[in-house]
PDB file of C-alpha atoms in Angstrom:
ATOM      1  CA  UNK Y 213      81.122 -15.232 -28.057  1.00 47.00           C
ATOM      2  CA  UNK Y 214      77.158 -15.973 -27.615  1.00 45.00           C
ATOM      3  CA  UNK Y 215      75.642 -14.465 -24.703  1.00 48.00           C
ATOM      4  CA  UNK Y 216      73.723 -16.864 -22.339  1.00 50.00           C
ATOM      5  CA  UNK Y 217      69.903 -16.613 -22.295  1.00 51.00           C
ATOM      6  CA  UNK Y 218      66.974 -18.863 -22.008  1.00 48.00           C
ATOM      7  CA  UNK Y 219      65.150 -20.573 -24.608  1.00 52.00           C
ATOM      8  CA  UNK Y 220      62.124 -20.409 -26.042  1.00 47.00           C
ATOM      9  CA  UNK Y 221      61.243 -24.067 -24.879  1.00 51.00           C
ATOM     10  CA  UNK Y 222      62.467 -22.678 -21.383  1.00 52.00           C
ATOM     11  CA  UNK Y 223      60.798 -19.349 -21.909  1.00 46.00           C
ATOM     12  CA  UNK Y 224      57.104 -20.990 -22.558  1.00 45.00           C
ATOM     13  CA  UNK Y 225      56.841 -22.792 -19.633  1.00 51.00           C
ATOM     14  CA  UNK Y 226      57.075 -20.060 -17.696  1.00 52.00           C
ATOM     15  CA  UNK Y 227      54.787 -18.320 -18.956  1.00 44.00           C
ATOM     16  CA  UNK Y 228      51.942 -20.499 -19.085  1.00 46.00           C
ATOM     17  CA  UNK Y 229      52.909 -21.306 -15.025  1.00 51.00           C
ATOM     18  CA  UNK Y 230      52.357 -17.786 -14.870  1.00 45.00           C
ATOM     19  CA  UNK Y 231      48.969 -17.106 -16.655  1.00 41.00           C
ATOM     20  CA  UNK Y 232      47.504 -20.163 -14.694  1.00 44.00           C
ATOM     21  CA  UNK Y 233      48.655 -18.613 -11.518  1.00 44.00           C
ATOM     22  CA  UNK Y 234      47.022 -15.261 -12.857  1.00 42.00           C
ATOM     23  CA  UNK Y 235      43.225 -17.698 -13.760  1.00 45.00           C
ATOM     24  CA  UNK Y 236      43.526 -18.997 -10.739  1.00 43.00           C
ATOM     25  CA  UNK Y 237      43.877 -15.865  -8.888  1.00 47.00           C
ATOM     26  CA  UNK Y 238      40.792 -14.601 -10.464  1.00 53.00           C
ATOM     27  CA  UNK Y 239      38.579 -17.507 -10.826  1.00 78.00           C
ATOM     28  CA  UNK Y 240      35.600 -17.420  -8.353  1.00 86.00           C
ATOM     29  CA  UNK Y 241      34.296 -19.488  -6.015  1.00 92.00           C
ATOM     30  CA  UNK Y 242      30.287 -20.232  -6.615  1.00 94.00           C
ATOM     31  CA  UNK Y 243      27.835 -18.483  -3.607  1.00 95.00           C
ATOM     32  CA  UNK Y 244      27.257 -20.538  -0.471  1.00 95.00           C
ATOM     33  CA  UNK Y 245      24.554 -20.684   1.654  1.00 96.00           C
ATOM     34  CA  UNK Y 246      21.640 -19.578  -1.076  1.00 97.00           C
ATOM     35  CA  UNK Y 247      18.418 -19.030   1.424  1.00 97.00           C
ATOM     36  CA  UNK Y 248      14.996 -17.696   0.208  1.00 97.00           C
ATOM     37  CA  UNK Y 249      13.186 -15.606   3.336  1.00 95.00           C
ATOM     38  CA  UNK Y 250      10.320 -13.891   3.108  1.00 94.00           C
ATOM     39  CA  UNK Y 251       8.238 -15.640   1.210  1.00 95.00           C
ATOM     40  CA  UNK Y 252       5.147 -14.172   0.105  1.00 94.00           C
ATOM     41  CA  UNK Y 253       2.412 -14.167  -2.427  1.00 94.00           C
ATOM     42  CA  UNK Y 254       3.888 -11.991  -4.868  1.00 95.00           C
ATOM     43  CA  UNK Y 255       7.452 -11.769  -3.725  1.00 95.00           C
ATOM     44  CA  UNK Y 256      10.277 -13.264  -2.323  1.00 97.00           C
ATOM     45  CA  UNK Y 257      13.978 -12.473  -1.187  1.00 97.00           C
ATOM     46  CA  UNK Y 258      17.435 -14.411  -1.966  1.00 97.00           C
ATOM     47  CA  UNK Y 259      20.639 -14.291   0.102  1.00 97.00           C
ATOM     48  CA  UNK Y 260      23.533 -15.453   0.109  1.00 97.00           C
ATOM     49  CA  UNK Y 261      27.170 -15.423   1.184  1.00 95.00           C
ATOM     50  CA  UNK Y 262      30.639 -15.636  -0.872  1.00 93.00           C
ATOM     51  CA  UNK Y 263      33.850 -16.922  -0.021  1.00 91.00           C
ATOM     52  CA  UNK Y 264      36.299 -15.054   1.839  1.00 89.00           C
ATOM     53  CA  UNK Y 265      38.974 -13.393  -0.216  1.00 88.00           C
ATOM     54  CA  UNK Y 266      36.929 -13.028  -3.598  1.00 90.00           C
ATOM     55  CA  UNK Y 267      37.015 -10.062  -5.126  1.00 92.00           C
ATOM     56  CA  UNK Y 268      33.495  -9.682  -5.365  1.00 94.00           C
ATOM     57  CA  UNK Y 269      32.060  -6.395  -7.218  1.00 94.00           C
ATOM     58  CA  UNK Y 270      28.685  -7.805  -7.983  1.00 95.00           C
ATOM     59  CA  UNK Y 271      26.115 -10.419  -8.317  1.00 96.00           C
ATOM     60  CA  UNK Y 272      24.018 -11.984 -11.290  1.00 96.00           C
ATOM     61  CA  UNK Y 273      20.735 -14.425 -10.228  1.00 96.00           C
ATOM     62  CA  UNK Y 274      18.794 -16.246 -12.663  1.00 95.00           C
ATOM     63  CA  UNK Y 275      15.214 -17.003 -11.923  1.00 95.00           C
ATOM     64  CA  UNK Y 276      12.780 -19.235 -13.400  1.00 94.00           C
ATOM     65  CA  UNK Y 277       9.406 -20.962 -13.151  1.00 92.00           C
ATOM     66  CA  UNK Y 278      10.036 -25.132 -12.506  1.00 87.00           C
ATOM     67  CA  UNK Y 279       8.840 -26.935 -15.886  1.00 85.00           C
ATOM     68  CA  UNK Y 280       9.459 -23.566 -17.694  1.00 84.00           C
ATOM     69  CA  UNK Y 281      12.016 -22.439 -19.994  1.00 82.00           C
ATOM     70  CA  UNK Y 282      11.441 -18.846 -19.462  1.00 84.00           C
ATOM     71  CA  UNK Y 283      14.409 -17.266 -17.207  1.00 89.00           C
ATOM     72  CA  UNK Y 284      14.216 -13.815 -15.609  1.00 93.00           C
ATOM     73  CA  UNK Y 285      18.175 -12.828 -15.004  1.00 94.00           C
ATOM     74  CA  UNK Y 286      19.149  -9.984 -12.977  1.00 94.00           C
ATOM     75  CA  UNK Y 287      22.465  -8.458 -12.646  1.00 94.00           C
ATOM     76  CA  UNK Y 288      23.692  -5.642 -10.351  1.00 94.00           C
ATOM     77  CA  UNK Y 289      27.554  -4.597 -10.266  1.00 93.00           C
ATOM     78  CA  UNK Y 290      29.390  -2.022  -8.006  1.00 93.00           C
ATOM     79  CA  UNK Y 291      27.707  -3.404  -5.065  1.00 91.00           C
ATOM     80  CA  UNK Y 292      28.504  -5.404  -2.042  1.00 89.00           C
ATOM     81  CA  UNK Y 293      25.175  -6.336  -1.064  1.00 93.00           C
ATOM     82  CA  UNK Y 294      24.045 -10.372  -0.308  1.00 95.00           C
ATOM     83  CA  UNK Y 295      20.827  -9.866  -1.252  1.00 95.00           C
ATOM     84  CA  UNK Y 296      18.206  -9.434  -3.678  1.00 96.00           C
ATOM     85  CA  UNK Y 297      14.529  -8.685  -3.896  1.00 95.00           C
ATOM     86  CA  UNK Y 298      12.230 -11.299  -6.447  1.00 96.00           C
ATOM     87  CA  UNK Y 299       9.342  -9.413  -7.375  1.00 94.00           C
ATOM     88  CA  UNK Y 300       5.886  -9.847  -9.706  1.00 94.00           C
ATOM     89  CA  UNK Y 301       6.293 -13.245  -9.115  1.00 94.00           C
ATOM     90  CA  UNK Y 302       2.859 -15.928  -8.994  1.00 93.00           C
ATOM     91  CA  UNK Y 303       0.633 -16.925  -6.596  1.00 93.00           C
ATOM     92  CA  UNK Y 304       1.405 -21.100  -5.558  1.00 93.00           C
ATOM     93  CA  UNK Y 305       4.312 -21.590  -8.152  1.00 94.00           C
ATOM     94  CA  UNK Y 306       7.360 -23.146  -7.557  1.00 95.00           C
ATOM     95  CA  UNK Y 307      10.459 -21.754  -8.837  1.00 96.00           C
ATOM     96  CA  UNK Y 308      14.656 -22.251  -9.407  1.00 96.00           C
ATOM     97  CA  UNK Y 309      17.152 -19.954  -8.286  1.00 96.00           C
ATOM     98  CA  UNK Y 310      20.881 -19.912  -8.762  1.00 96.00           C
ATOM     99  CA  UNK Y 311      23.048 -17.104  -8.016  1.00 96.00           C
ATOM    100  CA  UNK Y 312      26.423 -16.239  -8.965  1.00 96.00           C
ATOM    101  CA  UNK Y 313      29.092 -13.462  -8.153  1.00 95.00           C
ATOM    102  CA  UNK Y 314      31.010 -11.122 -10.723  1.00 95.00           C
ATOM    103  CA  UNK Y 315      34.405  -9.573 -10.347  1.00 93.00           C
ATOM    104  CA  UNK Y 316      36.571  -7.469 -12.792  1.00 91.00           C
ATOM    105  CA  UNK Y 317      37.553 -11.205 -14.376  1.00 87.00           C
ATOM    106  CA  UNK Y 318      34.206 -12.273 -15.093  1.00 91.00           C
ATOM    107  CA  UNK Y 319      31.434 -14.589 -13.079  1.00 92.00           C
ATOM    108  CA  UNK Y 320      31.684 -17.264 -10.868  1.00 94.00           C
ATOM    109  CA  UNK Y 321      30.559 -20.767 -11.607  1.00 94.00           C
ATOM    110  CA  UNK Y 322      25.912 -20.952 -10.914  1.00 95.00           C
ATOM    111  CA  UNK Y 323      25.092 -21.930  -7.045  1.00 95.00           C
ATOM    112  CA  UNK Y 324      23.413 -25.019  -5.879  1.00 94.00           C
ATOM    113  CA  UNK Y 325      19.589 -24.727  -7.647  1.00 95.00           C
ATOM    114  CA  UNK Y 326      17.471 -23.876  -5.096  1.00 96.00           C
ATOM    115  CA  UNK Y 327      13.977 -24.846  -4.946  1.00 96.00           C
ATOM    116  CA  UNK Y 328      10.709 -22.614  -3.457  1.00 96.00           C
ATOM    117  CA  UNK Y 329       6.822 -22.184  -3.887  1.00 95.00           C
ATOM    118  CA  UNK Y 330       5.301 -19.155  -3.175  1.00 95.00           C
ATOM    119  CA  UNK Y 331       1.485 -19.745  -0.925  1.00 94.00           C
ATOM    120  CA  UNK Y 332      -1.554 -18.986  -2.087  1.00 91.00           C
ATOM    121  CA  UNK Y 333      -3.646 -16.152  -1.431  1.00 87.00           C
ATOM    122  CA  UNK Y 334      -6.251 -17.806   0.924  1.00 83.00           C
ATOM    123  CA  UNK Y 335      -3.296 -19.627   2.650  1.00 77.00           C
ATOM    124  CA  UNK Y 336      -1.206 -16.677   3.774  1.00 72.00           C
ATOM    125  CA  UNK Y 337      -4.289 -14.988   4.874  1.00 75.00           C
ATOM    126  CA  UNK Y 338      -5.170 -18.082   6.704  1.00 71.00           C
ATOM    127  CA  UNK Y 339      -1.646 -18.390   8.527  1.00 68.00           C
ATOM    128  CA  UNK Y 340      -1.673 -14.564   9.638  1.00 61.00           C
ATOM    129  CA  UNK Y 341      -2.683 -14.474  13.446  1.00 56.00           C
ATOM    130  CA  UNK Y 342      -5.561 -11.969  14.795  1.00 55.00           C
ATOM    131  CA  UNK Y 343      -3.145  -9.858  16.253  1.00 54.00           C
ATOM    132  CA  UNK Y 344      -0.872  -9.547  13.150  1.00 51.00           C
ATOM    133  CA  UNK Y 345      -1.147  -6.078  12.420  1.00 51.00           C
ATOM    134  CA  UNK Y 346       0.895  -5.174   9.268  1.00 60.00           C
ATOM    135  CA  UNK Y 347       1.909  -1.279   8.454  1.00 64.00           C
ATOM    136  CA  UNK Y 348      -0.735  -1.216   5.427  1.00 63.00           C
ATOM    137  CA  UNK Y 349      -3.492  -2.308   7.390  1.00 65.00           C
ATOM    138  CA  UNK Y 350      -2.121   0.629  10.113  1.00 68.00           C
ATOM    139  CA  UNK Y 351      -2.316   2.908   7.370  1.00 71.00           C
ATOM    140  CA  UNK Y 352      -5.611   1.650   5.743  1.00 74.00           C
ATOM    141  CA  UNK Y 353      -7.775   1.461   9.186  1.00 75.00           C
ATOM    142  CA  UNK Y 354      -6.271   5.243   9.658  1.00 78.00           C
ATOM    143  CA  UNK Y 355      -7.835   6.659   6.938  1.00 80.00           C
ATOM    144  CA  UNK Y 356     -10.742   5.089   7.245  1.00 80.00           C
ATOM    145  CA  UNK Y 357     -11.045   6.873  10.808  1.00 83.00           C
ATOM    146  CA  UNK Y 358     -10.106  10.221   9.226  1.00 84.00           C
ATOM    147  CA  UNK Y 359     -12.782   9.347   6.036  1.00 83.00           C
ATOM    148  CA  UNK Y 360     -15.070   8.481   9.522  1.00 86.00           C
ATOM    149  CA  UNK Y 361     -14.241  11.239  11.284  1.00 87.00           C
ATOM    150  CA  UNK Y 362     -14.962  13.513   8.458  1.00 91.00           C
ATOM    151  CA  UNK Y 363     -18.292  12.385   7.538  1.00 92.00           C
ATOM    152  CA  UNK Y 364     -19.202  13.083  11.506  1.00 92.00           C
ATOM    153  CA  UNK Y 365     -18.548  16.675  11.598  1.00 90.00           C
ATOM    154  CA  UNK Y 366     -19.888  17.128   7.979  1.00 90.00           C
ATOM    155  CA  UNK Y 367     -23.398  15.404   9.507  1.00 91.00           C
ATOM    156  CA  UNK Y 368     -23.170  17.596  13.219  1.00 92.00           C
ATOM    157  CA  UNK Y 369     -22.168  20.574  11.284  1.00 92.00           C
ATOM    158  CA  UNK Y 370     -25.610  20.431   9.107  1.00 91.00           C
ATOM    159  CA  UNK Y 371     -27.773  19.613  12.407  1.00 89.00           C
ATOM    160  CA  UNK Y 372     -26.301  22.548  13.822  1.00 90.00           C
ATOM    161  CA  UNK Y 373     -27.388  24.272  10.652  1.00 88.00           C
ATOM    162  CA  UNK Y 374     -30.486  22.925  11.018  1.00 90.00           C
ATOM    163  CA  UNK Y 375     -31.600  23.352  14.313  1.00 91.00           C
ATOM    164  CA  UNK Y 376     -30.747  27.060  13.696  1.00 88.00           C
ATOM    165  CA  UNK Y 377     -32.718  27.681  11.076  1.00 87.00           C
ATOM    166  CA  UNK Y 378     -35.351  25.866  12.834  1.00 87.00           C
ATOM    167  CA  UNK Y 379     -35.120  28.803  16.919  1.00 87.00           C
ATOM    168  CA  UNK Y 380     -34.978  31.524  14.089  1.00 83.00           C
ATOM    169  CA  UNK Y 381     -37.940  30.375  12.363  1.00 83.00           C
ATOM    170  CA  UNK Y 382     -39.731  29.974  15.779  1.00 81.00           C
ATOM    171  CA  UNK Y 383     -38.728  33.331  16.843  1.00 79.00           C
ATOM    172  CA  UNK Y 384     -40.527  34.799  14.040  1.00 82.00           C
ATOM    173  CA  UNK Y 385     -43.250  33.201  14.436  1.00 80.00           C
ATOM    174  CA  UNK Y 386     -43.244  33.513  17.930  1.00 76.00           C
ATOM    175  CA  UNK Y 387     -42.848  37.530  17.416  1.00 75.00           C
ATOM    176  CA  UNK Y 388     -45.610  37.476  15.150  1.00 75.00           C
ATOM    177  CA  UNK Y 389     -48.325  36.009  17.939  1.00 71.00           C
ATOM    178  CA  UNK Y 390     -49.324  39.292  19.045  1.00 68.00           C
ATOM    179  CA  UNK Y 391     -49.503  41.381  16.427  1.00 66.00           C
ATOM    180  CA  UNK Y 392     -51.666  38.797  14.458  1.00 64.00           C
ATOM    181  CA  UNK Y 393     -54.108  38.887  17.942  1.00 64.00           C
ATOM    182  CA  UNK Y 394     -54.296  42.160  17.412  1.00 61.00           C
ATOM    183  CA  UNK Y 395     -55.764  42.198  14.266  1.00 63.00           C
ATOM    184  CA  UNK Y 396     -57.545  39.499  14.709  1.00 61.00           C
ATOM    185  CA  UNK Y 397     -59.374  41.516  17.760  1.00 60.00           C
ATOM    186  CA  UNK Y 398     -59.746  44.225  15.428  1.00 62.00           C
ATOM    187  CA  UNK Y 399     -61.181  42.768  12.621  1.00 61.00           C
ATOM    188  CA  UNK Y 400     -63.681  40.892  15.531  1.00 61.00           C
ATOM    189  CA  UNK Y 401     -64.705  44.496  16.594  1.00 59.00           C
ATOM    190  CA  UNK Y 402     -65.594  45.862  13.284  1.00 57.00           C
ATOM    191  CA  UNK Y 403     -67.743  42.740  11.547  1.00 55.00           C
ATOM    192  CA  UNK Y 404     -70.197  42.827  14.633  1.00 53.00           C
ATOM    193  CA  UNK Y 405     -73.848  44.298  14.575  1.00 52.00           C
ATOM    194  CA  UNK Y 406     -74.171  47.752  16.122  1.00 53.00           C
ATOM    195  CA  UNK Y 407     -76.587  47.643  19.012  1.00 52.00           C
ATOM    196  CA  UNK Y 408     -79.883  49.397  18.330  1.00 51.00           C
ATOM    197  CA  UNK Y 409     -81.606  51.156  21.301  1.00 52.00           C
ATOM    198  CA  UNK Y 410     -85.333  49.692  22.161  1.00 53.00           C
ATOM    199  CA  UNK Y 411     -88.149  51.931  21.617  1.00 51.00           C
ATOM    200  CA  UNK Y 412     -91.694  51.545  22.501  1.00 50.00           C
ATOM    201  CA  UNK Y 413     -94.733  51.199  19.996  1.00 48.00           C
ATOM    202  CA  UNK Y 414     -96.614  54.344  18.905  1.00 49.00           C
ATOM    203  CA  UNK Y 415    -100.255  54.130  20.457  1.00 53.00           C
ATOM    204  CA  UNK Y 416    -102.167  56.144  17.752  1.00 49.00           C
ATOM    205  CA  UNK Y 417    -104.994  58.657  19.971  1.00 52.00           C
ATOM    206  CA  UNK Y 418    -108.449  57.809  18.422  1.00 48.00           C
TER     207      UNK Y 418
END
């Protein structure tokens, strides 16, 4: 007597209801909420946020130029950050952004594009207030007090050299007065004419 089992056409069904179930379980959801911040000239930074649930082990974010067909792509795994740094990038260029998120399964579908220009040079100078200090100029207006500061003691430190050389100069000279009257006196004494007593004619007797 045959034993009772399933089927082959029963059996396949199953198992593609099962490996669907599987995809779907590890299909990801694109990254929401794609924001550029700090924009500058030569840099900018992308965030982002992912769908709760995914399991998430890393990000991949294409970059490129608008109207070029370059791309920059970077990729970073084993991470749980929402954020990336874009570097070396151009002074007033616009440029594309998409970011997506890895798991063990693969990558998730690109993000929305989005869509930024970094400012010129002259215009992010322009839009910095007087009283924006920034840590570089800190550190740059320090050293130029120390370079300041050194130059100062360097100049006082040869004045003081100076003016010393100058009282021990003058205090030879000055102990060299007298014995220079001396022999000046001296040297007086001995160039003048001797006195010669004054004697009377001779009155011959005739």
């Amino acid at each position: 007597m045959a034993k009772p089992g399933l089927s082959a056409a029963a059996v396949l069904p199953l198992l593609l209801g099962f490996l669907s179930s599987v995809h779907a379980d590890t299909l990801l959801s694109a990254p929401l909420n794609v924001t550029i911040r700090e924009i500058e000239v030569n840099s900018a930074v992308v965030t982002w946020e992912i769908s709760e649930g995914d399991p998430v082990i890393g990000f991949a974010i294409t970059q490129q130029k608008k109207d070029v067909r370059m791309l920059r792509f970077i990729q970073e795994v084993n991470t749980t950050t929402r954020s990336c740094a874009l570097w070396d990038l151009d002074e007033d260029t616009e440029y594309i952004v998409h970011v997506q998120s890895i798991s063990m399964g693969g990558s998730s579908p690109p993000s929305e594009p989005v869509l930024f220009r970094t400012p010129k040079e002259s215009e992010k100078l322009a839009s910095k207030s007087p009283d924006e200090v920034t840590m570089e100029e800190v550190g740059q207006a320090a050293q130029l007090r120390a370079g300041e500061l050194i130059i100062i003691v360097v100049v006082l430190i040869m004045w003081a050299g100076v003016i010393a050389l100058f009282c021990r100069q003058y205090d030879i000279i000055k102990d060299n007065e007298p014995n220079n009257n001396k022999d000046k006196a001296k040297n007086s004494s001995e160039c003048s004419t001797p006195e010669h007593p004054q004697g009377g004619l001779l009155r011959s007797n005739v």
